[in-house]
Coordinates of C-alpha atoms in Angstrom, one line a residue:
Chain A
X1 CA 178.3 173.2 62.5
X2 CA 181.9 171.8 62.9
X3 CA 183.9 170.7 65.9
X4 CA 186.1 173.7 65.5
X5 CA 183.1 176.1 65.9
X6 CA 182.0 174.2 69.0
X7 CA 185.4 174.1 70.6
X8 CA 187.1 171.5 72.7
X9 CA 185.0 171.6 75.9
X10 CA 181.8 171.9 73.9
X11 CA 182.8 168.8 71.9
X12 CA 183.6 166.9 75.0
X13 CA 180.3 167.8 76.6
X14 CA 178.5 166.9 73.4
X15 CA 180.1 163.5 73.2
X16 CA 179.6 162.8 76.9
X17 CA 175.9 163.6 76.6
X18 CA 175.4 160.8 74.1
X19 CA 177.2 158.2 76.2
X20 CA 175.4 156.6 79.2
X21 CA 177.6 154.5 81.3
X22 CA 177.0 150.9 82.2
X23 CA 177.3 149.3 85.6
X24 CA 181.0 148.4 85.2
X25 CA 181.9 152.1 84.9
X26 CA 182.3 153.3 88.5
X27 CA 183.4 156.8 87.4
X28 CA 182.8 158.0 83.9
X29 CA 184.1 160.9 81.7
X30 CA 184.9 164.3 83.2
X31 CA 187.9 163.7 85.5
X32 CA 191.6 163.0 84.9
X33 CA 190.8 159.3 84.6
X34 CA 187.8 156.9 84.6
X35 CA 187.4 154.1 87.1
X36 CA 186.1 150.7 85.9
X37 CA 185.2 147.6 87.8
X38 CA 187.7 144.7 87.6
X39 CA 185.8 142.1 89.6
X40 CA 188.3 139.3 89.6
X41 CA 191.3 141.4 90.3
X42 CA 192.7 141.3 86.8
X43 CA 191.8 143.4 83.7
X44 CA 192.2 142.4 80.1
X45 CA 193.3 145.4 78.0
X46 CA 193.6 145.8 74.2
X47 CA 194.3 149.0 72.2
X48 CA 194.2 149.9 68.5
X49 CA 194.6 153.0 66.4
X50 CA 192.4 153.7 63.3
X51 CA 193.7 156.2 60.8
X52 CA 191.6 157.9 58.2
X53 CA 192.6 156.9 54.7
X54 CA 194.2 153.7 56.0
X55 CA 191.5 152.0 58.1
X56 CA 188.5 153.8 56.7
X57 CA 187.5 156.4 54.2
X58 CA 185.0 159.0 55.0
X59 CA 183.3 158.8 51.7
X60 CA 182.8 155.1 52.1
X61 CA 182.0 154.9 55.8
X62 CA 179.8 157.1 57.9
X63 CA 180.9 158.3 61.3
X64 CA 178.5 155.7 62.7
X65 CA 180.2 152.9 60.7
X66 CA 183.6 154.0 61.9
X67 CA 182.5 154.2 65.5
X68 CA 181.0 150.7 65.3
X69 CA 184.1 149.3 63.6
X70 CA 186.6 151.0 65.9
X71 CA 184.8 149.7 69.0
X72 CA 184.2 146.3 67.4
X73 CA 187.9 145.5 66.7
X74 CA 188.9 146.1 70.2
X75 CA 185.9 144.4 71.8
X76 CA 186.7 141.4 69.6
X77 CA 190.3 141.3 71.0
X78 CA 188.9 141.2 74.5
X79 CA 186.5 138.5 73.6
X80 CA 189.3 136.5 71.9
X81 CA 191.0 136.2 75.3
X82 CA 187.8 134.6 76.6
X83 CA 186.9 137.8 78.5
X84 CA 183.7 139.9 78.7
X85 CA 184.3 143.5 77.7
X86 CA 183.4 146.0 80.4
X87 CA 184.3 149.4 78.8
X88 CA 186.3 151.3 76.2
X89 CA 188.2 154.6 76.4
X90 CA 188.6 156.6 73.2
X91 CA 191.3 159.1 72.1
X92 CA 190.0 161.1 69.2
X93 CA 191.9 163.3 66.8
X94 CA 189.7 165.4 64.5
X95 CA 190.1 168.2 62.0
X96 CA 188.4 171.5 63.0
X97 CA 186.2 171.3 60.0
X98 CA 184.7 167.9 60.9
X99 CA 180.9 168.2 60.9
X100 CA 179.3 167.6 64.2
X101 CA 176.9 165.2 62.5
X102 CA 179.9 163.0 61.7
X103 CA 181.1 163.2 65.3
X104 CA 177.6 162.4 66.6
X105 CA 177.4 159.3 64.3
X106 CA 180.8 158.2 65.5
X107 CA 179.8 158.6 69.1
X108 CA 176.6 156.7 68.5
X109 CA 178.5 154.0 66.8
X110 CA 180.8 153.5 69.9
X111 CA 177.8 153.5 72.1
X112 CA 175.8 151.0 70.1
X113 CA 178.6 148.5 69.5
X114 CA 179.5 148.6 73.2
X115 CA 175.9 148.0 74.1
X116 CA 176.0 144.7 72.2
X117 CA 178.2 143.3 74.9
X118 CA 176.9 145.3 77.9
X119 CA 179.9 147.6 77.8
X120 CA 180.1 151.4 77.6
X121 CA 182.5 154.3 76.9
X122 CA 184.2 155.2 80.2
X123 CA 186.2 158.1 79.1
X124 CA 188.4 159.7 76.4
X125 CA 190.4 162.5 75.0
X126 CA 189.9 164.8 72.1
X127 CA 192.5 166.8 70.2
X128 CA 192.9 168.4 66.8
X129 CA 194.5 166.5 63.9
X130 CA 194.4 167.0 60.2
X131 CA 193.1 163.4 59.8
X132 CA 190.5 161.6 61.9
X133 CA 192.5 159.4 64.2
X134 CA 190.8 157.1 66.7
X135 CA 192.6 155.3 69.5
X136 CA 190.3 152.8 71.2
X137 CA 191.3 150.8 74.3
X138 CA 189.0 148.1 75.5
X139 CA 188.9 146.6 79.0
X140 CA 187.4 143.2 79.9
X141 CA 186.7 140.8 82.8
X142 CA 187.7 137.2 82.7
X143 CA 185.1 136.2 85.3
X144 CA 187.7 134.1 87.1
X145 CA 188.9 132.1 84.1
X146 CA 192.4 131.8 82.7
X147 CA 192.9 133.9 79.6
X148 CA 192.9 131.9 76.3
X149 CA 196.2 132.8 74.7
X150 CA 197.7 131.7 71.4
X151 CA 200.2 129.4 72.9
X152 CA 198.5 126.1 74.0
X153 CA 197.3 124.5 70.7
X154 CA 198.5 120.9 70.6
X155 CA 198.6 118.3 67.8
X156 CA 195.3 116.5 67.7
X157 CA 193.3 119.6 68.6
X158 CA 190.6 120.8 66.2
X159 CA 190.6 124.3 64.6
X160 CA 187.2 126.0 64.5
X161 CA 185.9 129.4 63.6
X162 CA 182.9 131.5 64.8
X163 CA 181.6 134.5 62.9
X164 CA 182.0 135.8 59.4
X165 CA 184.9 135.3 57.0
X166 CA 185.5 137.1 53.7
X167 CA 182.7 139.6 54.0
X168 CA 184.9 142.7 54.6
X169 CA 187.3 141.8 51.8
X170 CA 184.5 141.1 49.4
X171 CA 182.9 144.4 50.2
X172 CA 186.1 146.3 49.9
X173 CA 186.8 144.7 46.5
X174 CA 183.4 145.7 45.2
X175 CA 183.9 149.3 46.4
X176 CA 187.4 149.5 44.9
X177 CA 186.1 148.1 41.6
X178 CA 183.3 150.7 41.6
X179 CA 180.7 147.9 41.6
X180 CA 179.1 149.1 44.8
X181 CA 178.8 152.5 46.3
X182 CA 179.8 153.6 49.8
X183 CA 178.0 156.0 52.0
X184 CA 174.5 155.8 53.5
X185 CA 172.9 154.2 50.5
X186 CA 175.2 151.2 50.2
X187 CA 173.2 148.9 52.5
X188 CA 170.1 149.5 50.5
X189 CA 171.6 148.0 47.5
X190 CA 170.0 144.6 47.4
X191 CA 172.9 142.7 45.7
X192 CA 175.9 143.8 47.7
X193 CA 174.4 145.2 50.9
X194 CA 175.7 142.4 53.1
X195 CA 179.3 142.5 52.1
X196 CA 179.5 146.2 51.8
X197 CA 178.0 146.5 55.3
X198 CA 180.5 143.8 56.4
X199 CA 183.3 146.0 55.2
X200 CA 181.9 149.1 56.9
X201 CA 181.0 147.4 60.2
X202 CA 182.2 144.0 61.3
X203 CA 180.0 141.7 63.3
X204 CA 182.2 139.9 65.7
X205 CA 180.7 136.9 67.4
X206 CA 181.4 138.4 70.9
X207 CA 179.7 135.8 73.0
X208 CA 181.6 133.0 71.3
X209 CA 184.8 134.2 73.1
X210 CA 183.8 133.5 76.7
X211 CA 181.8 130.5 75.3
X212 CA 185.0 129.0 73.9
X213 CA 186.9 129.7 77.1
X214 CA 184.2 127.8 79.1
X215 CA 184.4 124.9 76.6
X216 CA 188.1 124.6 77.2
X217 CA 189.6 126.2 74.1
X218 CA 193.3 125.7 74.0
X219 CA 194.1 128.8 71.9
X220 CA 192.1 131.6 70.4
X221 CA 192.4 134.9 68.5
X222 CA 190.3 137.2 66.5
X223 CA 190.8 137.2 62.7
X224 CA 191.9 140.8 62.0
X225 CA 194.6 140.3 59.3
X226 CA 193.3 137.2 57.6
X227 CA 192.7 133.6 58.7
X228 CA 195.9 132.2 57.3
X229 CA 198.1 134.9 58.8
X230 CA 196.4 135.0 62.1
X231 CA 196.4 131.2 62.5
X232 CA 200.1 131.5 61.7
X233 CA 200.4 133.4 65.1
X234 CA 198.8 130.4 66.8
X235 CA 201.1 128.0 65.0
X236 CA 204.2 130.0 66.0
X237 CA 203.2 130.7 69.6
X238 CA 202.1 127.0 70.1
X239 CA 205.0 125.4 68.2
X240 CA 202.5 123.5 65.9
X241 CA 201.2 123.4 62.4
X242 CA 197.6 124.3 61.5
X243 CA 196.1 122.4 58.6
X244 CA 192.9 123.8 57.1
X245 CA 190.4 121.8 55.1
X246 CA 189.3 123.9 52.2
X247 CA 186.0 122.0 51.9
X248 CA 185.1 122.9 55.5
X249 CA 185.8 126.6 55.2
X250 CA 182.6 128.6 55.2
X251 CA 182.0 130.5 52.0
X252 CA 178.8 132.5 52.6
X253 CA 176.5 133.1 49.7
X254 CA 177.1 136.9 49.5
X255 CA 180.8 136.3 49.4
X256 CA 180.5 133.7 46.7
X257 CA 178.3 136.1 44.6
X258 CA 180.7 139.0 44.9
X259 CA 183.6 136.7 43.9
X260 CA 181.6 135.6 40.8
X261 CA 180.9 139.2 39.9
X262 CA 184.6 140.1 40.0
X263 CA 186.0 136.8 38.7
X264 CA 187.7 136.2 42.0
X265 CA 188.2 133.1 44.1
X266 CA 186.0 133.5 47.2
X267 CA 188.3 131.2 49.2
X268 CA 191.1 133.9 48.8
X269 CA 188.9 136.3 50.7
X270 CA 188.0 133.7 53.3
X271 CA 191.6 132.8 53.8
X272 CA 193.3 136.2 53.6
X273 CA 190.7 138.8 54.1
X274 CA 191.0 140.7 57.4
X275 CA 188.7 142.9 59.4
X276 CA 185.7 140.6 59.8
X277 CA 186.9 139.9 63.4
X278 CA 185.7 136.3 63.4
X279 CA 187.1 134.2 66.2
X280 CA 189.4 131.3 65.5
X281 CA 190.2 128.8 68.2
X282 CA 191.6 125.4 68.8
X283 CA 189.9 122.8 71.1
X284 CA 190.9 119.4 72.5
X285 CA 189.3 116.7 70.3
X286 CA 186.9 115.6 72.9
X287 CA 185.1 118.9 73.2
X288 CA 181.6 118.9 71.8
X289 CA 181.3 122.2 69.9
X290 CA 178.0 124.0 69.7
X291 CA 176.7 125.2 66.3
X292 CA 178.3 128.6 66.7
X293 CA 181.7 127.0 66.1
X294 CA 182.5 125.4 62.8
X295 CA 185.4 123.0 62.5
X296 CA 187.7 124.0 59.7
X297 CA 190.9 122.1 60.3
X298 CA 193.2 120.5 62.8
X299 CA 196.4 121.0 64.6
X300 CA 199.3 118.8 63.6
X301 CA 203.0 118.5 64.3
X302 CA 205.1 121.0 62.4
X303 CA 205.0 124.7 61.7
X304 CA 203.0 127.2 59.8
X305 CA 199.6 127.0 58.2
X306 CA 198.6 124.9 55.3
X307 CA 195.4 124.5 53.3
X308 CA 195.1 120.9 52.1
X309 CA 195.7 120.9 48.4
X310 CA 196.6 124.5 48.0
X311 CA 199.9 126.4 47.8
X312 CA 199.8 129.2 50.5
X313 CA 202.0 132.1 51.1
X314 CA 201.8 134.2 54.3
X315 CA 199.0 136.1 52.5
X316 CA 198.0 138.5 55.2
X317 CA 198.3 142.2 55.8
X318 CA 201.5 144.0 56.8
X319 CA 200.7 147.5 57.9
X320 CA 204.1 148.8 56.7
X321 CA 204.2 147.2 53.2
Chain B
X1 CA 217.0 151.6 58.6
X2 CA 213.3 152.5 58.7
X3 CA 210.2 151.0 60.1
X4 CA 209.0 150.3 56.6
X5 CA 212.1 148.3 55.7
X6 CA 211.7 146.2 58.9
X7 CA 207.9 145.6 58.4
X8 CA 205.1 145.4 60.9
X9 CA 206.0 142.2 62.6
X10 CA 209.7 143.1 62.8
X11 CA 208.8 146.4 64.3
X12 CA 206.5 144.8 66.9
X13 CA 209.3 142.3 67.9
X14 CA 211.8 145.1 68.1
X15 CA 209.6 147.2 70.3
X16 CA 208.7 144.2 72.6
X17 CA 212.4 143.3 73.0
X18 CA 213.1 146.6 74.6
X19 CA 210.2 146.4 77.1
X20 CA 210.5 144.2 80.1
X21 CA 207.2 143.8 82.0
X22 CA 206.7 144.6 85.6
X23 CA 205.0 142.4 88.2
X24 CA 201.5 144.0 87.6
X25 CA 201.6 142.7 84.0
X26 CA 200.2 139.2 84.1
X27 CA 200.3 138.7 80.3
X28 CA 202.4 141.1 78.2
X29 CA 202.6 141.9 74.5
X30 CA 202.0 139.2 71.8
X31 CA 198.4 138.2 72.2
X32 CA 195.0 139.8 71.3
X33 CA 195.1 141.6 74.6
X34 CA 197.3 142.0 77.7
X35 CA 196.3 141.1 81.2
X36 CA 197.1 143.4 84.1
X37 CA 196.6 143.1 87.8
X38 CA 193.9 145.1 89.4
X39 CA 194.3 144.1 93.0
X40 CA 191.4 146.0 94.6
X41 CA 188.8 145.0 92.0
X42 CA 188.8 148.4 90.3
X43 CA 191.0 149.9 87.6
X44 CA 191.7 153.6 87.0
X45 CA 192.1 154.3 83.2
X46 CA 193.2 157.3 81.3
X47 CA 193.9 157.8 77.6
X48 CA 195.5 160.6 75.5
X49 CA 196.4 161.0 71.9
X50 CA 199.6 162.8 70.9
X51 CA 199.9 164.1 67.3
X52 CA 203.1 165.1 65.6
X53 CA 203.1 168.8 64.8
X54 CA 200.5 169.5 67.5
X55 CA 201.9 168.0 70.7
X56 CA 205.5 167.6 69.6
X57 CA 207.8 168.4 66.7
X58 CA 210.4 165.9 65.7
X59 CA 213.1 168.6 65.2
X60 CA 212.7 169.9 68.8
X61 CA 212.0 166.6 70.5
X62 CA 213.8 163.3 70.2
X63 CA 211.9 160.0 70.1
X64 CA 213.1 159.4 73.6
X65 CA 211.6 162.8 74.7
X66 CA 208.3 162.1 73.1
X67 CA 208.1 158.6 74.7
X68 CA 208.8 160.1 78.1
X69 CA 206.2 162.9 77.6
X70 CA 203.5 160.6 76.1
X71 CA 203.8 158.2 79.1
X72 CA 204.2 161.0 81.6
X73 CA 201.0 162.8 80.7
X74 CA 198.9 159.6 81.2
X75 CA 200.7 158.4 84.3
X76 CA 200.1 161.8 85.8
X77 CA 196.4 161.5 85.1
X78 CA 196.4 158.2 87.0
X79 CA 198.4 159.8 89.9
X80 CA 195.9 162.7 90.0
X81 CA 193.2 160.3 91.0
X82 CA 195.3 159.2 93.9
X83 CA 196.2 155.9 92.2
X84 CA 199.5 154.1 91.5
X85 CA 200.1 153.4 87.8
X86 CA 200.5 149.8 86.9
X87 CA 200.9 149.8 83.2
X88 CA 200.4 151.5 79.9
X89 CA 199.3 150.3 76.5
X90 CA 200.4 152.2 73.4
X91 CA 198.9 152.6 69.9
X92 CA 201.5 153.9 67.5
X93 CA 201.0 155.3 64.0
X94 CA 204.2 155.8 62.1
X95 CA 205.3 156.8 58.6
X96 CA 207.2 154.0 56.8
X97 CA 210.3 156.3 56.5
X98 CA 210.6 156.7 60.3
X99 CA 214.1 155.8 61.3
X100 CA 214.4 152.9 63.7
X101 CA 216.6 154.9 65.9
X102 CA 213.7 157.3 66.5
X103 CA 211.4 154.4 67.3
X104 CA 214.0 152.9 69.6
X105 CA 214.2 156.2 71.5
X106 CA 210.5 156.4 71.8
X107 CA 210.3 152.9 73.2
X108 CA 213.1 153.6 75.7
X109 CA 211.2 156.7 76.7
X110 CA 208.1 154.8 77.4
X111 CA 210.0 152.2 79.4
X112 CA 212.0 154.7 81.5
X113 CA 209.1 157.0 82.3
X114 CA 207.0 154.0 83.4
X115 CA 209.9 152.7 85.4
X116 CA 209.8 155.9 87.6
X117 CA 206.5 154.6 89.0
X118 CA 207.1 150.9 88.8
X119 CA 204.9 150.5 85.8
X120 CA 205.6 149.0 82.4
X121 CA 204.3 148.7 78.9
X122 CA 201.8 145.8 78.8
X123 CA 200.9 145.9 75.1
X124 CA 200.1 147.9 72.0
X125 CA 199.4 148.2 68.3
X126 CA 201.4 149.6 65.4
X127 CA 200.1 151.0 62.2
X128 CA 201.2 153.2 59.3
X129 CA 200.3 156.9 59.3
X130 CA 201.8 159.9 57.5
X131 CA 202.3 161.5 60.9
X132 CA 203.6 160.0 64.1
X133 CA 200.5 159.5 66.2
X134 CA 200.7 158.1 69.7
X135 CA 197.8 156.9 71.8
X136 CA 198.7 156.0 75.3
X137 CA 196.3 154.5 77.8
X138 CA 197.5 154.2 81.4
X139 CA 196.0 151.9 84.1
X140 CA 196.3 152.3 87.8
X141 CA 195.5 150.8 91.2
X142 CA 193.8 152.8 94.0
X143 CA 195.1 150.5 96.7
X144 CA 191.7 150.4 98.3
X145 CA 191.2 154.1 98.5
X146 CA 188.4 156.2 97.0
X147 CA 189.4 158.1 93.9
X148 CA 190.1 161.8 94.4
X149 CA 187.9 163.5 91.8
X150 CA 187.4 167.2 91.0
X151 CA 184.1 167.5 92.7
X152 CA 184.6 167.7 96.5
X153 CA 186.5 171.0 97.1
X154 CA 184.7 173.0 99.8
X155 CA 184.9 176.6 100.9
X156 CA 187.6 176.9 103.6
X157 CA 189.8 174.2 102.0
X158 CA 193.3 175.2 100.9
X159 CA 194.6 174.9 97.3
X160 CA 198.1 173.4 96.9
X161 CA 200.4 172.4 94.1
X162 CA 203.1 169.8 93.8
X163 CA 205.6 169.8 91.0
X164 CA 206.7 172.3 88.4
X165 CA 204.7 175.1 86.9
X166 CA 205.7 177.3 83.9
X167 CA 208.8 175.3 82.8
X168 CA 207.2 173.8 79.6
X169 CA 205.7 177.2 78.6
X170 CA 209.0 179.0 79.1
X171 CA 210.9 176.4 77.2
X172 CA 208.4 176.5 74.3
X173 CA 208.6 180.3 74.2
X174 CA 212.4 180.2 74.0
X175 CA 212.3 177.6 71.2
X176 CA 209.6 179.6 69.3
X177 CA 211.7 182.8 69.7
X178 CA 214.8 181.0 68.4
X179 CA 216.6 181.8 71.7
X180 CA 217.1 178.1 72.4
X181 CA 217.7 175.2 70.1
X182 CA 215.8 171.9 70.2
X183 CA 217.2 168.5 69.5
X184 CA 219.8 166.5 71.4
X185 CA 222.1 169.5 72.2
X186 CA 219.4 171.6 73.9
X187 CA 219.9 170.3 77.4
X188 CA 223.6 171.0 77.2
X189 CA 222.9 174.7 76.9
X190 CA 223.7 176.0 80.4
X191 CA 221.2 178.9 80.3
X192 CA 218.0 177.3 79.1
X193 CA 218.6 173.6 79.7
X194 CA 216.1 173.3 82.5
X195 CA 213.1 174.9 80.8
X196 CA 213.8 173.4 77.4
X197 CA 214.1 170.0 79.0
X198 CA 210.9 170.8 80.8
X199 CA 209.1 171.4 77.5
X200 CA 210.5 168.3 76.0
X201 CA 209.8 166.0 79.0
X202 CA 207.6 166.9 81.9
X203 CA 208.5 165.7 85.4
X204 CA 205.2 165.0 87.1
X205 CA 205.4 164.5 90.9
X206 CA 203.9 161.1 90.7
X207 CA 204.2 160.0 94.3
X208 CA 202.4 163.2 95.4
X209 CA 199.1 161.8 93.9
X210 CA 198.7 158.8 96.3
X211 CA 200.3 160.9 99.0
X212 CA 197.6 163.6 98.6
X213 CA 194.9 160.9 98.7
X214 CA 196.3 159.5 101.9
X215 CA 196.4 163.0 103.4
X216 CA 192.7 163.4 102.6
X217 CA 192.7 165.7 99.5
X218 CA 189.2 166.7 98.7
X219 CA 189.9 167.3 95.0
X220 CA 192.9 166.8 92.7
X221 CA 193.9 167.0 89.0
X222 CA 197.0 167.3 86.9
X223 CA 197.8 170.6 85.4
X224 CA 197.8 169.9 81.7
X225 CA 196.2 173.0 80.2
X226 CA 197.3 175.6 82.6
X227 CA 196.7 176.1 86.4
X228 CA 193.9 178.7 85.9
X229 CA 192.0 176.6 83.4
X230 CA 192.5 173.3 85.2
X231 CA 191.5 174.7 88.6
X232 CA 188.4 176.1 86.7
X233 CA 187.4 172.5 86.3
X234 CA 187.7 171.9 90.0
X235 CA 185.7 175.1 90.7
X236 CA 183.0 174.0 88.2
X237 CA 182.8 170.4 89.4
X238 CA 182.7 171.3 93.1
X239 CA 180.5 174.4 92.8
X240 CA 183.1 176.7 94.4
X241 CA 185.5 179.5 93.6
X242 CA 189.3 179.1 93.7
X243 CA 191.2 182.2 94.8
X244 CA 195.0 182.1 94.1
X245 CA 197.5 184.2 96.0
X246 CA 200.0 185.5 93.4
X247 CA 202.7 185.9 96.0
X248 CA 202.4 182.2 96.9
X249 CA 202.7 180.9 93.4
X250 CA 206.0 179.3 92.7
X251 CA 208.1 181.1 90.1
X252 CA 211.2 179.0 89.7
X253 CA 214.5 180.7 88.9
X254 CA 214.8 179.2 85.4
X255 CA 211.3 180.3 84.5
X256 CA 212.0 183.8 85.9
X257 CA 215.2 184.0 83.8
X258 CA 213.5 183.0 80.6
X259 CA 210.8 185.6 81.2
X260 CA 213.4 188.3 81.7
X261 CA 215.1 187.2 78.4
X262 CA 211.9 187.5 76.5
X263 CA 210.4 190.5 78.3
X264 CA 207.5 188.3 79.5
X265 CA 205.7 188.0 82.8
X266 CA 206.7 184.7 84.4
X267 CA 203.5 184.5 86.3
X268 CA 201.6 184.2 83.0
X269 CA 203.5 181.0 82.3
X270 CA 202.9 179.7 85.8
X271 CA 199.2 180.5 85.6
X272 CA 198.4 179.5 82.0
X273 CA 201.2 177.2 80.8
X274 CA 200.2 173.7 80.3
X275 CA 202.1 170.4 79.9
X276 CA 204.2 170.5 83.1
X277 CA 201.8 168.0 84.7
X278 CA 202.1 169.4 88.1
X279 CA 199.4 168.2 90.5
X280 CA 196.9 170.7 92.0
X281 CA 194.7 169.6 94.9
X282 CA 192.5 171.0 97.6
X283 CA 192.7 169.9 101.2
X284 CA 190.6 170.4 104.3
X285 CA 192.2 173.2 106.4
X286 CA 193.3 171.0 109.2
X287 CA 195.5 168.8 107.0
X288 CA 199.3 169.2 107.7
X289 CA 200.9 169.3 104.3
X290 CA 204.4 168.0 103.7
X291 CA 207.0 170.1 101.9
X292 CA 206.1 168.5 98.6
X293 CA 202.8 170.4 98.6
X294 CA 202.9 174.2 98.4
X295 CA 199.8 176.2 99.4
X296 CA 198.9 178.7 96.6
X297 CA 195.3 179.7 97.4
X298 CA 192.0 178.8 99.0
X299 CA 188.6 177.6 98.1
X300 CA 185.8 180.2 98.7
X301 CA 182.1 180.5 97.9
X302 CA 181.4 181.5 94.3
X303 CA 182.5 180.3 91.0
X304 CA 185.5 180.4 88.7
X305 CA 189.2 181.0 89.5
X306 CA 190.7 184.3 90.5
X307 CA 194.1 185.6 91.2
X308 CA 194.0 188.2 94.0
X309 CA 194.7 191.6 92.4
X310 CA 194.8 190.4 88.8
X311 CA 192.3 190.3 86.0
X312 CA 192.1 186.8 84.6
X313 CA 190.4 185.3 81.6
X314 CA 190.0 181.6 81.0
X315 CA 193.6 181.7 79.7
X316 CA 194.1 178.0 79.0
X317 CA 194.4 175.9 75.9
X318 CA 191.5 174.8 73.6
X319 CA 192.6 172.1 71.2
X320 CA 190.2 173.3 68.5
X321 CA 190.9 177.1 68.7

């Protein structure tokens, strides 16, 4: 059965039935607007659009994968401010012939990714579109803390990362080269399961965002367009230079293996691969970092981002080029 | 020049430069997330997707019109809860060949519609898409009041509307029949300017939302899919029947004139035309309504929505049919 056969109000009811609300949602789906708790009198808000064919392909990613990914990239933005996500709202454009099984998977993906951080889906909107288009807006609570922006990195601070780097880029490269398959069976492939799964569904280190804020991070962001490019935003906003130590950058074994298979340099994926939604932050030098944060460089006077011993271009992802 | 020629970061900078932030925006565009004031510890949130070819056509509506409309429909949802909008965030999918003049108009439309209610654009996301796709999420503040949902209309309450009904449907019918032209010159046509402008840009009666809440409205929503269908949601959520008095329904002169031109029944547009984003509410019978609210019917025991003396079907708009 398809979404067109079920009709708009049936689709809305079907989605809502799969989405229990958490305690922060004071009024859930079914009215003109939802109402969400904002305990400290401020709300952190981030929005992203995901477009079929550009951010995901239905033959490589299930509805469930896409739901996880769509929620994850916005929840990671909230965490990157040092906030705890409370809820998401979702605008969903779908072709009439979209199978309900795909929609159910998508809905379950939203629910389960939100559940990782104690958030839930507070509301949304459905409409018809020739492509699957997903607009996710995430809300979060700073628990009384100041937001960690990109603008307060200072020379002498250390640069550290939490979470995975290069997995999504490695998985995409294997899929594009035909060395790995997409769809449901991909994660059962023993060799490439980790990186293909990493492309289909990022695993942002959500708790590390508020953790970094409590530790006194001076700047933070989530790595969505590649470490080099994203740290370039920190450098520009803070008026500093970021110098990365290539020997300190984490090259995970599955990423190294994929690079070997394709004759690629794994450090390229670590430096320029987006969509893993790791967190990158700067900290004053006296902060004792827990194991979740790995020091990969330092903040110096100057501008831009460098990798000691390597030539680097901007190397990230421009959505219009 | 096009958005593709300018590139993602140039586009983001160009948009941000046209968008001053209001006092409720504590941290505006340029970081992972924005931060917005939520003074009473709760935030009202509503999201909608607008898809080119489905919700607007570029040859009938300018970028400015689309920006006004996209903001308006979400701000109206917030007002329909009895809240005062504080901000919107916008996800924007655009083809690379989209002219910057169109984007500038869109941005100006967001800004100016938000300014009508003292809100502003707090943040957003841009990406490439073959169609123009706009995801707007609006946030609002209840100023300490309870939200006005759809669920507390009671038999004996009156039904009232604020704002325009039938304008958008009349304008669309004229455009579809080729009796009026779209584009920039449409509003200079003396005969059909009001209804064509009403289709291109709704004029929701924003202040009437918080006003109704202060007056003690028992239920409220914005009319986005047609008065009959939308009041059906109040009837269903409240477990009541809504009985409309056709003689009391407002048929504005421009709507009547358009109906005469096309041999249509203007009451059909008033009852089933969506997208004007009027507000409809129910009030206890002892509430003295100001002139902004016009009584059009009453709440009785039963279910569904009736128009005294007329046969009515559901008559609204299903996005998948």
